[in-house]
XYZ file of C-alpha atoms in Angstrom:
546
model
C 0.000 0.000 0.000
C 1.349 3.470 -0.862
C 1.579 6.300 1.643
C 0.646 9.768 0.271
C 4.257 10.819 0.770
C 5.444 7.849 -1.293
C 7.013 5.700 1.454
C 6.634 1.967 1.170
C 4.549 0.941 4.177
C 4.566 -2.792 4.829
C 3.651 -4.699 7.974
C 6.097 -3.719 10.706
C 7.193 -7.318 11.277
C 8.517 -7.761 7.760
C 11.477 -5.303 7.841
C 12.295 -6.428 11.389
C 12.283 -10.059 10.288
C 14.398 -9.245 7.218
C 16.871 -7.282 9.349
C 17.084 -10.168 11.826
C 17.630 -12.633 8.990
C 20.292 -10.396 7.472
C 22.062 -10.106 10.861
C 21.968 -13.846 11.355
C 23.271 -14.515 7.866
C 25.940 -11.821 8.002
C 27.540 -13.483 10.989
C 26.395 -16.942 10.132
C 29.469 -18.402 8.516
C 29.719 -20.742 11.464
C 26.162 -21.829 10.842
C 26.868 -22.438 7.136
C 24.720 -19.565 5.789
C 24.463 -19.553 1.998
C 25.879 -16.407 0.389
C 22.849 -16.273 -1.911
C 20.520 -15.897 1.074
C 22.608 -13.006 2.361
C 22.307 -11.187 -0.954
C 18.551 -11.847 -1.199
C 18.055 -10.424 2.297
C 20.088 -7.346 1.346
C 18.018 -6.762 -1.774
C 14.758 -7.152 0.144
C 15.921 -4.737 2.852
C 16.974 -2.179 0.225
C 13.599 -2.490 -1.489
C 11.686 -2.037 1.756
C 13.636 1.134 2.485
C 12.759 2.615 -0.914
C 9.839 4.863 -1.788
C 6.922 3.124 -3.448
C 7.258 5.428 -6.452
C 10.657 3.928 -7.367
C 10.593 2.113 -10.705
C 11.528 -1.255 -9.240
C 9.371 -4.376 -9.393
C 10.498 -5.706 -6.009
C 9.607 -2.401 -4.340
C 6.166 -2.522 -5.990
C 5.618 -6.128 -4.884
C 6.562 -5.426 -1.261
C 4.460 -2.253 -1.130
C 1.506 -4.094 -2.555
C 2.060 -7.227 -0.477
C 1.184 -9.267 -3.566
C 3.242 -10.613 -6.443
C 1.351 -11.082 -9.707
C 2.760 -13.974 -11.725
C 1.601 -14.755 -15.247
C 1.068 -18.475 -15.879
C -0.588 -20.595 -18.555
C -3.978 -22.198 -17.957
C -3.853 -24.998 -20.508
C -0.437 -26.675 -20.455
C -0.637 -30.176 -18.962
C 1.693 -30.794 -15.974
C 3.166 -27.288 -16.167
C 0.199 -24.990 -15.526
C -3.509 -25.782 -15.621
C -6.549 -24.068 -14.174
C -9.103 -26.751 -13.476
C -11.560 -24.479 -11.680
C -11.793 -20.810 -10.752
C -9.316 -21.159 -7.878
C -7.763 -24.560 -8.583
C -4.357 -24.181 -10.222
C -1.928 -27.070 -10.567
C 1.399 -27.663 -12.264
C 5.159 -27.327 -12.120
C 5.169 -23.602 -12.981
C 2.303 -22.869 -10.609
C 4.339 -24.347 -7.758
C 7.352 -22.260 -8.818
C 5.194 -19.133 -8.534
C 4.062 -20.240 -5.083
C 7.668 -20.818 -4.018
C 8.651 -17.334 -5.213
C 5.818 -15.660 -3.318
C 6.602 -17.635 -0.148
C 10.281 -16.673 -0.314
C 9.381 -12.965 -0.624
C 6.803 -13.204 2.152
C 3.948 -11.876 0.009
C 0.656 -13.217 -1.277
C 0.458 -14.738 -4.749
C -1.923 -13.628 -7.488
C -1.907 -15.971 -10.485
C -2.751 -14.171 -13.730
C -3.674 -16.166 -16.875
C -1.394 -15.475 -19.845
C -1.052 -16.933 -23.340
C 1.924 -17.145 -25.696
C 0.369 -14.266 -27.628
C 0.074 -11.819 -24.706
C 2.595 -12.810 -22.024
C 5.273 -10.308 -23.118
C 2.679 -7.546 -23.498
C 1.366 -8.304 -19.995
C 4.852 -7.666 -18.598
C 5.391 -4.520 -20.657
C 2.047 -3.092 -19.528
C 2.823 -3.891 -15.840
C -0.193 -6.158 -15.499
C 2.099 -8.849 -14.055
C 5.370 -8.634 -12.131
C 6.835 -11.849 -13.533
C 5.972 -14.519 -16.086
C 6.513 -18.247 -15.627
C 4.721 -19.364 -18.760
C 6.659 -21.912 -20.857
C 8.455 -19.006 -22.553
C 11.498 -19.908 -24.606
C 14.527 -17.686 -24.109
C 15.645 -16.438 -27.522
C 18.076 -13.711 -28.504
C 15.235 -11.785 -30.141
C 13.215 -11.736 -26.894
C 16.140 -10.357 -24.889
C 15.210 -6.904 -26.148
C 11.634 -7.295 -24.881
C 11.939 -8.793 -21.385
C 14.567 -9.627 -18.790
C 15.012 -13.414 -18.594
C 15.951 -15.041 -15.288
C 19.038 -17.221 -15.487
C 19.845 -20.001 -14.997
C 16.804 -21.240 -16.923
C 14.290 -23.335 -15.068
C 13.689 -25.877 -17.853
C 14.567 -26.705 -21.476
C 12.621 -28.431 -24.186
C 12.892 -29.447 -27.808
C 10.472 -28.097 -30.392
C 9.280 -31.108 -32.368
C 6.859 -31.830 -35.173
C 4.461 -34.719 -34.583
C 2.386 -36.208 -37.356
C 0.490 -39.113 -38.784
C 2.611 -42.239 -39.103
C 1.490 -42.589 -42.741
C 3.034 -39.245 -43.782
C 6.764 -39.459 -44.494
C 8.716 -36.296 -43.587
C 12.444 -36.319 -42.947
C 13.237 -32.628 -42.530
C 11.812 -29.138 -42.679
C 12.420 -29.127 -46.443
C 9.574 -31.672 -46.772
C 7.017 -29.322 -45.189
C 6.154 -27.331 -48.329
C 2.428 -27.545 -48.958
C 1.705 -29.521 -45.776
C -0.687 -28.144 -43.165
C 0.957 -27.696 -39.760
C -1.049 -26.822 -36.654
C 0.849 -24.411 -34.389
C 0.152 -22.183 -31.411
C 0.505 -18.417 -31.655
C 3.815 -17.116 -30.348
C 5.899 -20.217 -31.070
C 9.384 -18.930 -31.917
C 9.846 -21.612 -34.607
C 6.739 -20.662 -36.603
C 8.809 -18.285 -38.751
C 11.218 -21.076 -39.647
C 8.633 -23.499 -41.006
C 6.615 -20.699 -42.648
C 9.775 -19.882 -44.580
C 9.892 -23.525 -45.705
C 6.463 -23.185 -47.309
C 4.380 -24.951 -44.641
C 0.728 -23.943 -44.405
C 0.158 -22.846 -40.794
C -3.105 -23.158 -38.902
C -3.051 -21.043 -35.733
C -4.505 -21.951 -32.347
C -4.570 -20.048 -29.072
C -3.954 -23.100 -26.920
C -2.439 -26.594 -27.298
C -5.708 -28.420 -26.598
C -7.345 -26.920 -29.700
C -4.234 -27.717 -31.742
C -4.247 -31.371 -30.655
C -7.974 -31.702 -31.387
C -7.328 -30.404 -34.918
C -4.519 -32.952 -35.368
C -6.746 -35.809 -34.216
C -9.547 -34.679 -36.566
C -7.032 -34.511 -39.453
C -7.617 -30.791 -39.977
C -3.839 -30.612 -40.241
C -1.260 -33.185 -41.270
C 1.315 -32.235 -38.622
C 1.510 -30.296 -35.370
C 4.477 -28.452 -33.860
C 5.055 -27.750 -30.163
C 7.378 -28.525 -27.267
C 8.202 -32.168 -26.648
C 7.140 -31.624 -23.033
C 3.562 -31.282 -24.271
C 3.649 -34.160 -26.736
C 5.296 -36.544 -24.260
C 2.078 -36.585 -22.227
C 0.005 -37.605 -25.240
C 2.509 -39.978 -26.830
C 2.335 -41.950 -23.579
C -1.300 -42.692 -24.516
C -1.320 -45.922 -26.617
C -4.258 -44.713 -28.741
C -2.484 -41.449 -29.644
C 0.874 -43.150 -30.202
C -0.734 -45.707 -32.542
C -1.664 -42.887 -34.951
C 1.055 -40.275 -34.418
C 4.803 -40.146 -33.920
C 7.582 -37.538 -33.677
C 8.646 -36.702 -37.213
C 11.505 -34.251 -36.627
C 13.227 -32.043 -34.076
C 13.137 -28.377 -35.100
C 15.171 -26.773 -32.303
C 16.189 -26.931 -28.650
C 14.846 -24.123 -26.500
C 15.652 -23.101 -22.895
C 12.694 -21.849 -20.853
C 13.121 -18.848 -18.608
C 11.134 -17.012 -16.007
C 10.974 -13.346 -16.982
C 10.517 -9.888 -15.491
C 9.988 -6.537 -17.152
C 13.454 -5.083 -16.606
C 16.805 -5.400 -14.844
C 16.053 -4.588 -11.186
C 16.108 -6.063 -7.684
C 13.320 -8.556 -8.400
C 15.265 -9.951 -11.358
C 18.446 -10.286 -9.285
C 16.570 -12.011 -6.434
C 15.054 -14.472 -8.922
C 18.482 -15.145 -10.489
C 19.863 -16.193 -7.110
C 16.743 -18.215 -6.267
C 16.937 -20.050 -9.591
C 20.586 -20.893 -8.924
C 19.845 -22.198 -5.427
C 16.733 -24.109 -6.505
C 18.819 -25.972 -9.082
C 21.622 -26.730 -6.616
C 19.275 -27.822 -3.815
C 17.122 -29.991 -6.092
C 13.939 -27.926 -5.691
C 13.308 -27.859 -9.459
C 13.990 -31.598 -9.639
C 11.603 -32.400 -6.813
C 8.787 -30.412 -8.440
C 9.427 -32.029 -11.829
C 9.305 -35.473 -10.239
C 6.084 -34.575 -8.415
C 4.376 -33.501 -11.660
C 5.725 -36.299 -13.857
C 7.972 -34.080 -15.995
C 11.152 -35.301 -17.709
C 14.104 -34.594 -15.412
C 16.987 -34.853 -17.904
C 17.602 -31.109 -18.452
C 17.248 -30.414 -14.710
C 19.797 -33.039 -13.622
C 22.407 -31.442 -15.885
C 21.665 -28.021 -14.404
C 21.791 -29.337 -10.839
C 25.314 -30.674 -11.394
C 26.366 -27.352 -12.894
C 25.075 -25.195 -10.025
C 26.396 -27.423 -7.275
C 29.861 -26.485 -8.506
C 31.149 -23.533 -6.392
C 33.157 -22.328 -9.388
C 29.879 -21.276 -11.072
C 28.836 -19.009 -8.170
C 29.929 -15.474 -7.372
C 30.788 -14.317 -3.859
C 27.192 -13.147 -3.370
C 25.667 -16.412 -4.648
C 24.750 -14.967 -8.044
C 25.469 -17.148 -11.095
C 28.658 -16.537 -13.050
C 28.080 -15.527 -16.665
C 30.370 -18.178 -18.137
C 28.277 -20.971 -16.575
C 24.937 -19.746 -17.936
C 23.347 -21.542 -20.890
C 22.952 -19.133 -23.825
C 19.572 -18.161 -25.285
C 18.486 -19.826 -28.494
C 19.531 -17.988 -31.643
C 16.260 -17.739 -33.551
C 16.829 -14.245 -34.870
C 14.603 -12.900 -37.601
C 16.919 -10.982 -39.914
C 15.749 -7.361 -40.185
C 14.377 -6.194 -43.506
C 16.053 -3.442 -45.523
C 13.274 -1.019 -44.508
C 13.181 -2.011 -40.801
C 14.995 1.153 -39.548
C 12.529 3.407 -41.361
C 9.568 1.400 -40.054
C 10.831 1.762 -36.465
C 11.237 5.534 -36.971
C 7.633 5.680 -38.203
C 6.386 3.670 -35.207
C 8.193 6.008 -32.775
C 6.861 9.089 -34.572
C 3.279 7.806 -34.384
C 3.726 7.144 -30.658
C 5.457 10.436 -29.801
C 3.335 12.791 -31.894
C -0.045 11.079 -32.164
C -0.008 8.804 -29.124
C -0.676 5.767 -31.332
C 1.118 2.576 -30.369
C 1.464 0.944 -33.785
C 3.423 -2.207 -34.588
C 4.177 -3.213 -38.187
C 5.788 -6.658 -37.822
C 5.056 -7.575 -41.446
C 7.614 -4.953 -42.542
C 10.395 -5.347 -39.974
C 11.877 -8.803 -40.575
C 13.159 -10.152 -43.853
C 11.060 -13.317 -43.821
C 7.899 -11.454 -42.762
C 8.356 -8.858 -45.510
C 8.926 -11.567 -48.125
C 5.803 -13.462 -47.018
C 3.821 -10.199 -46.874
C 4.804 -9.001 -50.369
C 4.227 -12.453 -51.842
C 0.776 -12.453 -50.246
C -0.092 -9.082 -51.797
C 1.072 -10.152 -55.280
C -0.836 -13.439 -55.154
C -3.945 -11.679 -53.804
C -3.871 -9.210 -56.717
C -3.443 -12.069 -59.206
C -6.262 -13.949 -57.495
C -8.619 -10.962 -57.598
C -7.813 -10.200 -61.238
C -8.254 -13.842 -62.196
C -11.523 -14.150 -60.265
C -12.928 -11.043 -61.977
C -12.006 -12.306 -65.459
C -13.343 -15.792 -64.683
C -16.594 -14.442 -63.221
C -17.240 -12.145 -66.193
C -16.229 -14.728 -68.796
C -18.275 -17.538 -67.256
C -21.257 -15.226 -66.706
C -21.294 -14.355 -70.421
C -20.704 -17.969 -71.475
C -23.313 -19.430 -69.133
C -25.696 -16.590 -69.984
C -25.367 -17.248 -73.704
C -26.201 -20.932 -73.138
C -29.193 -20.026 -70.954
C -30.453 -17.702 -73.695
C -29.854 -20.174 -76.551
C -32.617 -20.856 -79.080
C -32.411 -24.616 -78.658
C -33.850 -26.255 -75.542
C -31.044 -28.767 -74.862
C -28.232 -26.278 -74.044
C -30.715 -24.250 -71.979
C -31.746 -27.293 -69.919
C -28.186 -28.490 -69.386
C -26.964 -25.035 -68.374
C -29.970 -24.442 -66.114
C -29.180 -27.649 -64.214
C -25.473 -26.739 -63.926
C -26.014 -23.157 -62.780
C -28.706 -24.304 -60.355
C -26.263 -26.740 -58.761
C -23.527 -24.098 -58.554
C -25.875 -21.519 -57.042
C -27.087 -23.932 -54.366
C -23.570 -25.036 -53.320
C -21.608 -23.060 -50.697
C -18.414 -21.631 -52.170
C -16.233 -23.229 -49.483
C -17.674 -26.633 -50.417
C -16.906 -26.037 -54.093
C -13.326 -25.128 -53.181
C -12.785 -28.265 -51.125
C -14.458 -30.459 -53.749
C -12.273 -28.995 -56.485
C -9.163 -29.346 -54.313
C -9.950 -33.006 -53.561
C -10.527 -33.779 -57.246
C -7.442 -31.980 -58.544
C -5.118 -33.368 -55.834
C -5.794 -36.884 -57.158
C -4.325 -35.874 -60.517
C -1.756 -33.183 -59.723
C 0.665 -32.631 -56.797
C -0.019 -29.563 -54.672
C 1.649 -26.341 -55.768
C 0.925 -22.638 -55.384
C 0.086 -22.372 -59.091
C -2.363 -25.282 -59.026
C -4.119 -23.974 -55.898
C -4.294 -20.435 -57.327
C -5.776 -21.583 -60.652
C -8.277 -23.840 -58.883
C -9.420 -20.990 -56.627
C -9.888 -18.661 -59.638
C -11.978 -21.269 -61.470
C -14.176 -22.094 -58.464
C -14.791 -18.464 -57.502
C -15.580 -17.734 -61.166
C -17.996 -20.680 -61.398
C -19.838 -19.683 -58.247
C -20.261 -15.990 -59.018
C -20.539 -16.448 -62.792
C -23.485 -18.814 -62.386
C -25.379 -16.227 -60.333
C -24.616 -13.439 -62.800
C -25.683 -15.694 -65.708
C -29.052 -16.248 -64.064
C -29.500 -12.451 -64.049
C -28.709 -12.329 -67.765
C -31.268 -15.093 -68.436
C -33.931 -13.233 -66.436
C -33.232 -9.997 -68.342
C -33.384 -11.919 -71.635
C -36.768 -13.421 -70.754
C -38.128 -9.953 -69.888
C -37.317 -8.463 -73.338
C -40.257 -7.723 -75.696
C -40.774 -10.435 -78.349
C -40.262 -7.976 -81.220
C -36.589 -7.339 -80.327
C -34.384 -8.628 -83.177
C -32.585 -11.924 -82.276
C -29.151 -10.472 -83.000
C -29.712 -7.763 -80.333
C -31.449 -9.803 -77.629
C -28.345 -11.121 -75.862
C -26.589 -7.733 -75.899
C -29.656 -6.068 -74.420
C -29.970 -8.841 -71.823
C -26.371 -8.254 -70.729
C -27.067 -4.505 -70.548
C -30.206 -5.129 -68.517
C -28.373 -7.449 -66.107
C -25.375 -5.119 -65.657
C -26.314 -4.348 -62.055
C -26.427 -8.051 -61.159
C -23.179 -8.711 -63.017
C -21.542 -5.842 -61.153
C -22.725 -7.129 -57.782
C -21.240 -10.578 -58.415
C -17.955 -9.095 -59.619
C -17.806 -7.304 -56.251
C -18.710 -10.552 -54.509
C -15.926 -12.359 -56.382
C -13.448 -9.753 -55.112
C -14.598 -10.248 -51.538
C -14.587 -14.042 -51.901
C -10.918 -14.360 -52.784
C -9.702 -14.486 -49.181
C -11.510 -17.806 -48.744
C -8.893 -19.339 -51.051
C -6.576 -19.498 -48.033
C -8.588 -22.548 -46.922
C -7.060 -24.632 -49.719
C -3.576 -23.267 -49.150
C -3.349 -20.390 -51.617
C -0.670 -18.159 -50.037
C -2.672 -14.949 -50.591
C -2.655 -12.052 -48.136
C -4.892 -13.600 -45.458
C -2.733 -16.719 -45.470
C 0.459 -14.633 -45.417
C -0.693 -12.447 -42.521
C -1.780 -15.547 -40.595
C 1.744 -16.942 -40.943
C 3.283 -13.624 -39.869
C 0.965 -13.409 -36.858
C 2.059 -16.898 -35.799
C 5.576 -15.694 -34.940
C 4.985 -12.002 -34.146
C 1.798 -12.399 -32.032
C 0.576 -8.993 -33.293
C -2.953 -9.480 -34.579
C -5.093 -6.337 -34.321
C -3.150 -4.092 -36.685
C -2.175 -6.970 -38.950
C -5.765 -7.938 -39.649
C -6.847 -4.292 -39.740
C -4.502 -3.906 -42.712
C -6.182 -6.927 -44.327
C -9.595 -5.270 -43.902
C -8.366 -2.020 -45.476
C -6.713 -3.916 -48.338
C -9.861 -5.778 -49.361
C -12.123 -2.777 -48.780
C -9.874 -0.787 -51.128
C -10.011 -3.503 -53.787
C -13.812 -3.658 -53.578
C -14.053 0.141 -53.829
C -11.794 0.064 -56.896
C -13.931 -2.619 -58.568
C -17.130 -0.669 -57.819
C -15.601 2.523 -59.225
C -14.336 0.804 -62.391
C -17.638 -1.033 -62.874
C -19.595 2.200 -62.526
C -17.510 3.848 -65.237
C -18.059 0.876 -67.572
C -21.806 0.894 -66.914
C -22.068 4.599 -67.748
C -20.285 4.023 -71.063
C -22.604 1.194 -72.143
C -25.031 2.210 -74.925
C -28.622 2.703 -73.854
């Protein structure tokens, strides 16, 4: 609680107890006091003597009497919320141990891979213990606690019938992933089609239902399910993508971070991490290696803090910056400083994201242009058959257009994809051409029906050579509406793997976790295309002869 003057008022027993502990430890060589405990007590005493307005997480925690720790809610054995107040798991117990050591209450705050870093940056949590891999790229966003508390391998699990030997075999295959996975960028660059999920349970359900061919996540998650004979009979580990250390994290370098560094060192040496892993049925291999390392006095400083040379490095999963990244960052800062708008443009700042983004725009423009040509061409062709003098072509075309009009577009896409995949291997070109044809068939059949209706409404004395032209002129409004609908329909092509803009932005979101602005751009892009088609169509309509 904060005093109006800014002093940090905590229960009177806490500073007295800390001072007593510090006194005991300072002269406690005879009693075998650990140097780490001495340093922790010093840091706590310093924090309690500070004003509550100081920008220090430990000061804030002690003033508040509560530490807010971000944890997952859906990760088996590590962190699960089974009821409103029932939390279980390895990381949950770590959070409880941290709160107990600081002598404060614990508030568990749900986080996801997509928002855990933002939660720290916005001061909604004091620390995160949420299966977060320590990468070089994330070092600029949060302060990782070292030594790491766990390490895992990112693996791809898939159907036993699908042969994949390396990431080069992923092109065209559908891979279920969770948002925020640091390896999403790597497999997106290999041409994999990513399906995004907010939590692992949804991802695993999609894998079981064969929505995707493969799924990628930490081996710690898959080990639970591969122990199930029914799951293991269908799926197996196909490849290892990377090895990733997991770190607790705070917002910045301060007393709380230094306290947690020392605690992590001691918890490894004393076997606390090992005991919790054993209790929750988690693989102990990485922890046994760390315990041996931190029991070596050569890896500890005089104050019990870990020596830098003994610390495991973060994973190098850097996204190379794009050529325009510096300018984009200047623009983001300008928007924040002058307009107060916090804007993030991840699709422009890394090389792989920019490549995926530009490819998505080009393919979307080709898709829209192709869909417009196909819709107009098929509308005129189908319309001519529906207006034919002979009954047979009219009957055949009426049955075909009726079927196309009654079928949902997404069903037509999947039917076409299933039929073509029997004959041809998947490729971007094949998927793009198929999407153009199916969107053209769907919208062209509706526009052709409008032409047929306009043809039937013409007076009988109109010369035969003019009837079709006049029918097209009379149905121009309907034709225009289905050209607009074809433009809006193109984004659905992502469902059969066309790497158009929606697909591209989905892939980018999978490794940047920025969704609001990314999909806002998608909305503006398609709204602009529709407006352009409406404007161009209006000009053509006005030029048609009366």
